[in-house]
Amino acid sequence: MLLQWCTLSPAGPSKLSAIRFSSPSRVHSIKIFPTDVQPFGQCPDIIARTEPEAFFLDVYFNAHPVGSPVDAKQKLKAPNALMPTVIPYAGGIVEYTVNMGSEFATRLMIVRGDFETVSMAIYGDVVSDTSLKSTTYSPISLPTHSSVPLVPALDAAKSNDPTALARNLLALIPNAPSLSLVIRLMFCLKQPNDDWELPEFPHLYSDLNEEEMDIDLDTAFRCLSRPVVDDISSEQLHHFAKKVSEAVGPRDDAQSYLIASILSRSASQTPEFTQALMQALELESIFDPSTLDEDALFTLLDASTNPDISRLLKASWFLNVLRAVLALPAVTPEMKKACQRLSDRVGSWTVFEQALSGVPDADYTRAALFLKDIGKEEKSFGIWLSCITTHEDLLAKIRDAPTYEGVYPLDLMSGLNPSEEITHSEFMAFVRAYVGVASVLAVYAWSDSLPNLHCRERTLGVLRLWQEIPGYRAIISPLLLLPQMTFRLECMTIGNDPPTTAGINAESLLFALAANPQSFLNSDFVRCVRGWEPWSLTWINERERADIERAAKIADEGVGGAVEELVGFAKEGLDAILDQGRIRALRVAVAVIMHALEDNTESGTRCGDWTVLEAVWGEHTHGLLNYAIDVLTRISVEVKQGFSLTPSPLPTIGLEPLLLLTNESLHLIASLHALSITTSRAVRMLVSGVLDMYSCADVASHESVANSAVQDAALLVKHACANVLCAFSRSSQDQPKCGSSVVLRTLFEQGLHFDNVDPARRLLSAFYLVLQVLADDGDSLPVGWMPTVIPQILTPLVLFFRHLEPVHKVQLVQRLVSLDRGVLGLGDFLVQGEVKRLAGLLKVMAERGVVTQWEVGTGLEFVAGLMEGEDDDWCIAALHLSEWGTIMTGLLEANLYSKHLGTIAGWLAGNPESLGIELRLSVVAALLRGVQVQEPSVCSMNAFGLISTVLETTDEKDRDPERLLWEVGHALGAVVESNDNLSSLDSESVVNTLLLLDSPSQSDLHGLTSEQWVKLCTHLETSLPPSMLPMLPIIKGFHPSPSPPPTISFLPSTLTLPLYDLISLLQPPAPLPSTPPPKRKSPSQDVLGLVAISPPTAVLRSPAVTGLTKTYTRNDFRELRQLPSARQNTSRLPSMHVDDFLQVEMSSSPLVQPIAPSGDMLNHSPSFNMGKENGYI
């Protein structure tokens, strides 16, 4: 709501203005309006007046505490605290957000600054001194994350012409050149300062006809220092290319470099020029391993960004040249990097073109990483941008791309998205966004070089908007780290007084770059932020500037400074303070070390490992891996506070930076593992911290979390947790005690250790990590690890296994069985142990009631899940050797049933020969019980067919006709009662079953009435095949015997908790009553504490201590209260219950805690606060 509209003018020499609110208010935002603007459409008579156009405002809010009842005296004594803030106003309608928090409000706002008048609207809420506590429950919906789409003019990802926005911005400059010329001049063919002063600039072109006589390669190279005019004739291009070809001589280093340079300068020109050179030059006769030095390789790397040159260099002869260079004895690490990048780039162009065309097997991830690679150097970036905007075949693919339905483009340059999960429309939206951002950057560079303030300000505003959009941010951030971009932004942050909109936007862009630790690996960015003077910035406050400078200093010092920061934080232990600045410093330290370690892959050497080791030794320490684990432990403690079961203070740090730091620390630990000697203690600490972080990240990655950035960071953490555990569990055999056994044992034990966290979530997280460690195929695990590891962890494995849900038990056992391959028989052991436990539960089920029944039901669900797997032979064999028959018999005798029992019986009936006679009869009885209760799983199978099959494998003497006929009769009665036409009944199986159970001594079918029996016989007469009709007289020899059906109860599948029990669980523990310790007296007040006493008998006879030896009765305390001297000498306070306590029999403990009434229980329990501001919801 609008709290105040005012036009302020400073008064007095201090230039102060003040606004007083009629009641305590919480300000949310301040909007300043320029002169002659009507702020309110319904009040046209209100006109704003703000002079001058730009100035700084110092704003002070009177801090008024709210939310807690305090008496009037305390309010009067409260200090008149002022909360300061600074507003840089650079013109226009600008709204500034004010975060006052929920603890304070304000009644006074003081404004100071170099302004004449300022018109502002203040928005916020009026608050009350005492907050009313709600007595009724009102449900609150969880916040939902909804992305606001960009307007079409700013959304290059959905535009058929992604360069349209750049062309419109360029049109703000009078007599502006074409976008293609701007791209060449800004990134590819930078002109000397003298050319900028010429009146013809920027239309200064190379004259390819300048040299009519023969030219050498150096002249041709210098001739191409300027752009070639777009409308040049084809004859001129081929004539120049022919001259270059005629200038080629014998192979040498200088000639190879000049040819590479000519190709590089022509790569950004018109497509016809490059093609003419490719046709005229015989590169195979120019380049060979002996003439390609480091400069020539990197120049060819830039040239290969052109698709035509890339196709020519993809030839097998050139790739063989690169392999030969790598094999040279004198090859340098930089040459290795150049060769590897050049080989990858010429191959990636083909992949990129396939991705543009949308071929079925296109590798979209590699194509996106190709764009990430070309954005590392200005010239490569400019050549690609020039080609993509001038080659008609590439433009047509972008123009005709399918429509993208998403809100923002995806971040494909992270490499985390599997290529098979990326669609063609998603990739094309990403490419369009990349082209749009790159084109706008070219316009910004041109407007800043002129300079044109209007165009530069508008362009920076677009870049700042894109910096706040997830998909665009991933594209613009690395491109802003190009040297000239960083330099331009740095210049705009210097001398920004009075503030300008462009300067504020530049600071915002640099501040966003500083949030990514990879930015500090760029030397130009480090130089930029280290050049900021204290209190010289407008948008970045001084604390943030100091934090950024500290991080930049760590990066500037290299690996040594990074190791010092990491080790110093780890040595502080759990007392280390984590704030935004420290997190930034740690992330930069980790990034610097990781960059050094990754140099191994890029250079093909191990110099990165040696650099890190030397830095660690330079700090006079060792064991960097242990320090990194300590850092992870401290971070996990911080993160767990936001996910604890008990209320915790609202975190001061957002969840996203903590999760990102965790992800980067885990990658560092995995990289250091190969360089370090690990102890089992360190591995246990690591696994415990990983489990903590995985549990928290699993919650944060849920769809109900409103912050998408937190979700993305949580997914990264989950992936990193699994990777680091896999790395440690697959350690070499020379450290067997620090590998799989320690990792798995710790997961099993810590998964059952619930320290103020959700037990179910922690157990499930441990289970998922166990599955990650136990790979599907087991090829990545050390050879023969099962017989070595499993016996060491068998006890915690069994305990962990018993706490899992049935479906998770099935997954774990199946994974272990596939890895065991029958060597240890681990699956048989676990199944037989579970059956033994169920047999024990059956014996006490009558005493323990429904909870035990539920446990038995979950055990049946586990066995049923195992038998539904692809390979169930081993499970059936394990059940045959166990007490499974006893369990089935016990459940049937107790008239208990479960759908899983019928499923198990059906699977066992498929192979009855492998079962014992007792188990076969139990299977038959279980199937019949399933028919009686019309269990869907049993009704869906041919129950009587399975029953007859099982009975046929038994001898007549082993059957129990009386018992089974009783079950058959009730089963048939249930079938006849529930079906009208009996069409689903297998008549042949029913007849076979009755024939197998036919006995002269037993002919009664209990459970069938006469009407039901007649209906059944009639159906049999019409449905039996002719060959079985002679059996009907035998069947009709049975006699129906009506009897009530058995009372069969289903095992419970869920447990219910009464509300009273739930309230009791939520009740905070009451402290035990105890006598408080006496207050310690000073030596001057304690008679017995004197240092020197002479004689001691005088002290003992003193009247001051006579009360110490007195035996009190009921009324003595009342008398003592009237004697001041006696009150001084008593060692405890008077009590009226002492004598009663001594005389009464100790029938009840005096320490019994009083139980509060259930109606007040909820009022005593602490509230559960979850703060969405920092990403915890």
Short mmCIF file of N, CA and C in Angstrom, two decimals, residues 97-200:
data_model
loop_
_atom_site.label_atom_id
_atom_site.label_comp_id
_atom_site.label_asym_id
_atom_site.label_seq_id
_atom_site.Cartn_x
_atom_site.Cartn_y
_atom_site.Cartn_z
N THR A 97 14.07 -1.38 -3.67
CA THR A 97 13.51 -2.30 -2.68
C THR A 97 14.18 -2.09 -1.34
N VAL A 98 13.39 -2.08 -0.27
CA VAL A 98 13.89 -1.92 1.09
C VAL A 98 13.53 -3.19 1.87
N ASN A 99 14.52 -3.88 2.39
CA ASN A 99 14.29 -5.10 3.16
C ASN A 99 14.48 -4.77 4.64
N MET A 100 13.41 -4.45 5.31
CA MET A 100 13.49 -4.08 6.72
C MET A 100 13.41 -5.29 7.64
N GLY A 101 12.98 -6.44 7.13
CA GLY A 101 12.82 -7.59 8.00
C GLY A 101 11.52 -7.52 8.78
N SER A 102 11.26 -8.57 9.53
CA SER A 102 10.02 -8.65 10.30
C SER A 102 10.19 -8.19 11.75
N GLU A 103 11.41 -7.92 12.19
CA GLU A 103 11.64 -7.56 13.58
C GLU A 103 11.48 -6.07 13.84
N PHE A 104 11.58 -5.26 12.78
CA PHE A 104 11.59 -3.82 12.99
C PHE A 104 10.60 -3.14 12.06
N ALA A 105 10.14 -2.00 12.50
CA ALA A 105 9.36 -1.07 11.68
C ALA A 105 9.99 0.31 11.86
N THR A 106 9.37 1.32 11.31
CA THR A 106 9.93 2.66 11.43
C THR A 106 8.80 3.67 11.54
N ARG A 107 9.10 4.77 12.22
CA ARG A 107 8.16 5.89 12.30
C ARG A 107 8.79 7.17 11.75
N LEU A 108 10.08 7.10 11.41
CA LEU A 108 10.77 8.29 10.96
C LEU A 108 11.74 7.91 9.85
N MET A 109 11.74 8.68 8.80
CA MET A 109 12.63 8.48 7.66
C MET A 109 13.34 9.81 7.38
N ILE A 110 14.67 9.77 7.43
CA ILE A 110 15.49 10.96 7.23
C ILE A 110 16.23 10.81 5.91
N VAL A 111 16.21 11.87 5.10
CA VAL A 111 16.84 11.87 3.78
C VAL A 111 17.86 12.98 3.73
N ARG A 112 19.05 12.65 3.18
CA ARG A 112 20.11 13.66 3.04
C ARG A 112 20.81 13.44 1.71
N GLY A 113 21.14 14.53 1.03
CA GLY A 113 21.85 14.42 -0.23
C GLY A 113 21.95 15.75 -0.95
N ASP A 114 22.71 15.74 -2.04
CA ASP A 114 22.91 16.95 -2.84
C ASP A 114 21.80 17.04 -3.89
N PHE A 115 20.62 17.37 -3.45
CA PHE A 115 19.50 17.51 -4.35
C PHE A 115 18.74 18.79 -3.99
N GLU A 116 18.01 19.29 -4.95
CA GLU A 116 17.16 20.47 -4.71
C GLU A 116 15.76 20.03 -4.32
N THR A 117 15.18 19.15 -5.12
CA THR A 117 13.88 18.56 -4.79
C THR A 117 13.89 17.11 -5.25
N VAL A 118 13.12 16.30 -4.60
CA VAL A 118 12.96 14.90 -4.99
C VAL A 118 11.53 14.48 -4.67
N SER A 119 10.85 13.87 -5.66
CA SER A 119 9.49 13.38 -5.48
C SER A 119 9.54 11.87 -5.39
N MET A 120 8.97 11.35 -4.32
CA MET A 120 9.04 9.91 -4.10
C MET A 120 7.73 9.40 -3.53
N ALA A 121 7.45 8.14 -3.85
CA ALA A 121 6.31 7.41 -3.29
C ALA A 121 6.87 6.28 -2.45
N ILE A 122 6.38 6.17 -1.22
CA ILE A 122 6.87 5.17 -0.27
C ILE A 122 5.77 4.12 -0.08
N TYR A 123 6.11 2.87 -0.35
CA TYR A 123 5.15 1.78 -0.26
C TYR A 123 5.54 0.84 0.88
N GLY A 124 4.54 0.29 1.51
CA GLY A 124 4.79 -0.64 2.61
C GLY A 124 3.51 -1.02 3.31
N ASP A 125 3.63 -1.41 4.58
CA ASP A 125 2.49 -1.84 5.40
C ASP A 125 2.56 -1.15 6.74
N VAL A 126 1.39 -0.91 7.31
CA VAL A 126 1.29 -0.42 8.68
C VAL A 126 1.28 -1.63 9.61
N VAL A 127 2.12 -1.61 10.62
CA VAL A 127 2.24 -2.74 11.55
C VAL A 127 1.79 -2.31 12.93
N SER A 128 1.47 -3.29 13.75
CA SER A 128 1.03 -3.04 15.12
C SER A 128 2.16 -3.36 16.06
N ASP A 129 2.16 -2.65 17.23
CA ASP A 129 3.21 -2.90 18.22
C ASP A 129 3.13 -4.30 18.78
N THR A 130 1.94 -4.82 18.92
CA THR A 130 1.77 -6.18 19.47
C THR A 130 1.11 -7.03 18.40
N SER A 131 1.76 -8.09 18.05
CA SER A 131 1.21 -8.99 17.04
C SER A 131 0.20 -9.91 17.68
N LEU A 132 -1.00 -10.00 17.08
CA LEU A 132 -2.06 -10.85 17.59
C LEU A 132 -1.80 -12.29 17.18
N LYS A 133 -1.81 -13.17 18.14
CA LYS A 133 -1.57 -14.58 17.88
C LYS A 133 -2.87 -15.24 17.43
N SER A 134 -2.81 -15.87 16.29
CA SER A 134 -4.01 -16.51 15.74
C SER A 134 -4.35 -17.74 16.56
N THR A 135 -5.63 -17.88 16.90
CA THR A 135 -6.08 -19.03 17.69
C THR A 135 -6.75 -20.08 16.83
N THR A 136 -6.97 -19.79 15.56
CA THR A 136 -7.61 -20.74 14.67
C THR A 136 -6.63 -21.15 13.57
N TYR A 137 -6.80 -22.36 13.11
CA TYR A 137 -5.93 -22.88 12.06
C TYR A 137 -6.46 -22.48 10.69
N SER A 138 -5.60 -21.98 9.88
CA SER A 138 -5.97 -21.64 8.50
C SER A 138 -4.90 -22.22 7.58
N PRO A 139 -5.29 -23.09 6.66
CA PRO A 139 -4.29 -23.72 5.78
C PRO A 139 -3.65 -22.70 4.84
N ILE A 140 -2.38 -22.88 4.60
CA ILE A 140 -1.63 -22.01 3.71
C ILE A 140 -1.03 -22.88 2.61
N SER A 141 -1.24 -22.51 1.39
CA SER A 141 -0.70 -23.28 0.27
C SER A 141 0.79 -23.01 0.11
N LEU A 142 1.51 -24.03 -0.34
CA LEU A 142 2.93 -23.88 -0.57
C LEU A 142 3.17 -22.92 -1.74
N PRO A 143 4.23 -22.15 -1.69
CA PRO A 143 4.51 -21.23 -2.80
C PRO A 143 4.84 -22.00 -4.07
N THR A 144 4.39 -21.50 -5.18
CA THR A 144 4.65 -22.13 -6.47
C THR A 144 5.58 -21.24 -7.28
N HIS A 145 6.44 -21.89 -8.03
CA HIS A 145 7.40 -21.15 -8.85
C HIS A 145 6.82 -20.97 -10.25
N SER A 146 6.65 -19.74 -10.64
CA SER A 146 6.15 -19.44 -11.98
C SER A 146 7.10 -18.45 -12.64
N SER A 147 7.55 -18.78 -13.83
CA SER A 147 8.48 -17.93 -14.56
C SER A 147 7.71 -16.95 -15.42
N VAL A 148 8.14 -15.71 -15.42
CA VAL A 148 7.51 -14.67 -16.23
C VAL A 148 8.24 -14.61 -17.56
N PRO A 149 7.55 -14.86 -18.66
CA PRO A 149 8.25 -14.86 -19.96
C PRO A 149 8.68 -13.46 -20.36
N LEU A 150 9.71 -13.40 -21.17
CA LEU A 150 10.19 -12.13 -21.70
C LEU A 150 9.25 -11.65 -22.80
N VAL A 151 9.28 -10.34 -23.01
CA VAL A 151 8.52 -9.80 -24.13
C VAL A 151 9.18 -10.28 -25.43
N PRO A 152 8.42 -10.47 -26.48
CA PRO A 152 9.00 -11.03 -27.72
C PRO A 152 10.19 -10.25 -28.26
N ALA A 153 10.19 -8.93 -28.09
CA ALA A 153 11.29 -8.14 -28.63
C ALA A 153 12.61 -8.44 -27.95
N LEU A 154 12.57 -8.92 -26.70
CA LEU A 154 13.79 -9.19 -25.94
C LEU A 154 14.11 -10.68 -25.86
N ASP A 155 13.23 -11.53 -26.39
CA ASP A 155 13.43 -12.97 -26.27
C ASP A 155 14.00 -13.49 -27.58
N ALA A 156 15.33 -13.46 -27.69
CA ALA A 156 15.98 -13.92 -28.92
C ALA A 156 15.80 -15.41 -29.14
N ALA A 157 15.58 -16.17 -28.07
CA ALA A 157 15.46 -17.63 -28.20
C ALA A 157 14.23 -18.03 -29.00
N LYS A 158 13.24 -17.18 -29.08
CA LYS A 158 12.00 -17.50 -29.80
C LYS A 158 11.83 -16.65 -31.06
N SER A 159 12.86 -15.95 -31.46
CA SER A 159 12.77 -15.07 -32.62
C SER A 159 13.35 -15.77 -33.85
N ASN A 160 12.68 -15.62 -34.98
CA ASN A 160 13.21 -16.17 -36.23
C ASN A 160 14.49 -15.46 -36.66
N ASP A 161 14.63 -14.21 -36.24
CA ASP A 161 15.85 -13.45 -36.53
C ASP A 161 16.44 -13.01 -35.19
N PRO A 162 17.34 -13.80 -34.61
CA PRO A 162 17.86 -13.44 -33.29
C PRO A 162 18.72 -12.19 -33.29
N THR A 163 19.12 -11.70 -34.47
CA THR A 163 19.92 -10.46 -34.52
C THR A 163 19.06 -9.22 -34.63
N ALA A 164 17.74 -9.36 -34.62
CA ALA A 164 16.86 -8.20 -34.82
C ALA A 164 17.03 -7.19 -33.70
N LEU A 165 17.12 -7.65 -32.46
CA LEU A 165 17.28 -6.72 -31.34
C LEU A 165 18.59 -5.95 -31.45
N ALA A 166 19.66 -6.62 -31.84
CA ALA A 166 20.94 -5.93 -32.00
C ALA A 166 20.86 -4.88 -33.10
N ARG A 167 20.20 -5.19 -34.19
CA ARG A 167 20.08 -4.22 -35.28
C ARG A 167 19.25 -3.01 -34.84
N ASN A 168 18.21 -3.24 -34.06
CA ASN A 168 17.39 -2.12 -33.57
C ASN A 168 18.19 -1.24 -32.61
N LEU A 169 18.99 -1.85 -31.75
CA LEU A 169 19.84 -1.05 -30.86
C LEU A 169 20.89 -0.28 -31.64
N LEU A 170 21.43 -0.92 -32.68
CA LEU A 170 22.44 -0.26 -33.49
C LEU A 170 21.84 0.93 -34.25
N ALA A 171 20.56 0.84 -34.54
CA ALA A 171 19.90 1.94 -35.26
C ALA A 171 19.76 3.19 -34.42
N LEU A 172 19.96 3.09 -33.09
CA LEU A 172 19.93 4.28 -32.24
C LEU A 172 21.13 5.19 -32.49
N ILE A 173 22.17 4.67 -33.15
CA ILE A 173 23.37 5.46 -33.44
C ILE A 173 23.22 6.06 -34.84
N PRO A 174 23.38 7.35 -34.99
CA PRO A 174 23.27 7.96 -36.33
C PRO A 174 24.34 7.43 -37.27
N ASN A 175 23.94 7.15 -38.51
CA ASN A 175 24.87 6.68 -39.55
C ASN A 175 25.65 5.44 -39.11
N ALA A 176 24.97 4.54 -38.44
CA ALA A 176 25.63 3.34 -37.94
C ALA A 176 25.95 2.39 -39.08
N PRO A 177 27.08 1.69 -39.02
CA PRO A 177 27.40 0.69 -40.05
C PRO A 177 26.53 -0.55 -39.88
N SER A 178 26.72 -1.51 -40.77
CA SER A 178 25.97 -2.76 -40.69
C SER A 178 26.47 -3.59 -39.51
N LEU A 179 25.62 -4.52 -39.05
CA LEU A 179 26.00 -5.36 -37.92
C LEU A 179 27.19 -6.25 -38.27
N SER A 180 27.25 -6.76 -39.49
CA SER A 180 28.38 -7.62 -39.87
C SER A 180 29.70 -6.86 -39.81
N LEU A 181 29.70 -5.58 -40.24
CA LEU A 181 30.92 -4.79 -40.17
C LEU A 181 31.30 -4.49 -38.73
N VAL A 182 30.31 -4.22 -37.88
CA VAL A 182 30.59 -3.98 -36.47
C VAL A 182 31.23 -5.21 -35.82
N ILE A 183 30.74 -6.39 -36.15
CA ILE A 183 31.30 -7.61 -35.59
C ILE A 183 32.76 -7.77 -35.99
N ARG A 184 33.07 -7.53 -37.26
CA ARG A 184 34.46 -7.68 -37.72
C ARG A 184 35.38 -6.66 -37.05
N LEU A 185 34.92 -5.41 -36.94
CA LEU A 185 35.78 -4.38 -36.37
C LEU A 185 35.99 -4.55 -34.87
N MET A 186 34.99 -5.07 -34.16
CA MET A 186 35.09 -5.18 -32.71
C MET A 186 35.83 -6.43 -32.25
N PHE A 187 35.76 -7.52 -33.01
CA PHE A 187 36.31 -8.78 -32.52
C PHE A 187 37.39 -9.39 -33.42
N CYS A 188 37.32 -9.14 -34.74
CA CYS A 188 38.20 -9.86 -35.65
C CYS A 188 39.32 -8.99 -36.20
N LEU A 189 38.99 -7.83 -36.75
CA LEU A 189 39.95 -6.96 -37.42
C LEU A 189 39.96 -5.62 -36.73
N LYS A 190 40.55 -5.56 -35.55
CA LYS A 190 40.56 -4.31 -34.78
C LYS A 190 41.48 -3.30 -35.47
N GLN A 191 40.96 -2.10 -35.62
CA GLN A 191 41.68 -1.05 -36.34
C GLN A 191 42.53 -0.21 -35.39
N PRO A 192 43.64 0.33 -35.88
CA PRO A 192 44.47 1.20 -35.03
C PRO A 192 43.74 2.50 -34.70
N ASN A 193 44.23 3.16 -33.67
CA ASN A 193 43.58 4.40 -33.22
C ASN A 193 43.55 5.47 -34.29
N ASP A 194 44.59 5.52 -35.16
CA ASP A 194 44.62 6.54 -36.20
C ASP A 194 43.45 6.40 -37.17
N ASP A 195 43.06 5.15 -37.46
CA ASP A 195 41.94 4.95 -38.39
C ASP A 195 40.63 5.49 -37.83
N TRP A 196 40.49 5.45 -36.50
CA TRP A 196 39.25 5.96 -35.89
C TRP A 196 39.09 7.47 -36.09
N GLU A 197 40.20 8.15 -36.32
CA GLU A 197 40.14 9.61 -36.51
C GLU A 197 39.85 10.00 -37.95
N LEU A 198 39.89 9.06 -38.87
CA LEU A 198 39.66 9.39 -40.28
C LEU A 198 38.18 9.63 -40.53
N PRO A 199 37.86 10.55 -41.42
CA PRO A 199 36.43 10.84 -41.68
C PRO A 199 35.72 9.67 -42.35
N GLU A 200 36.43 8.83 -43.11
CA GLU A 200 35.78 7.72 -43.78
C GLU A 200 35.44 6.57 -42.84
#
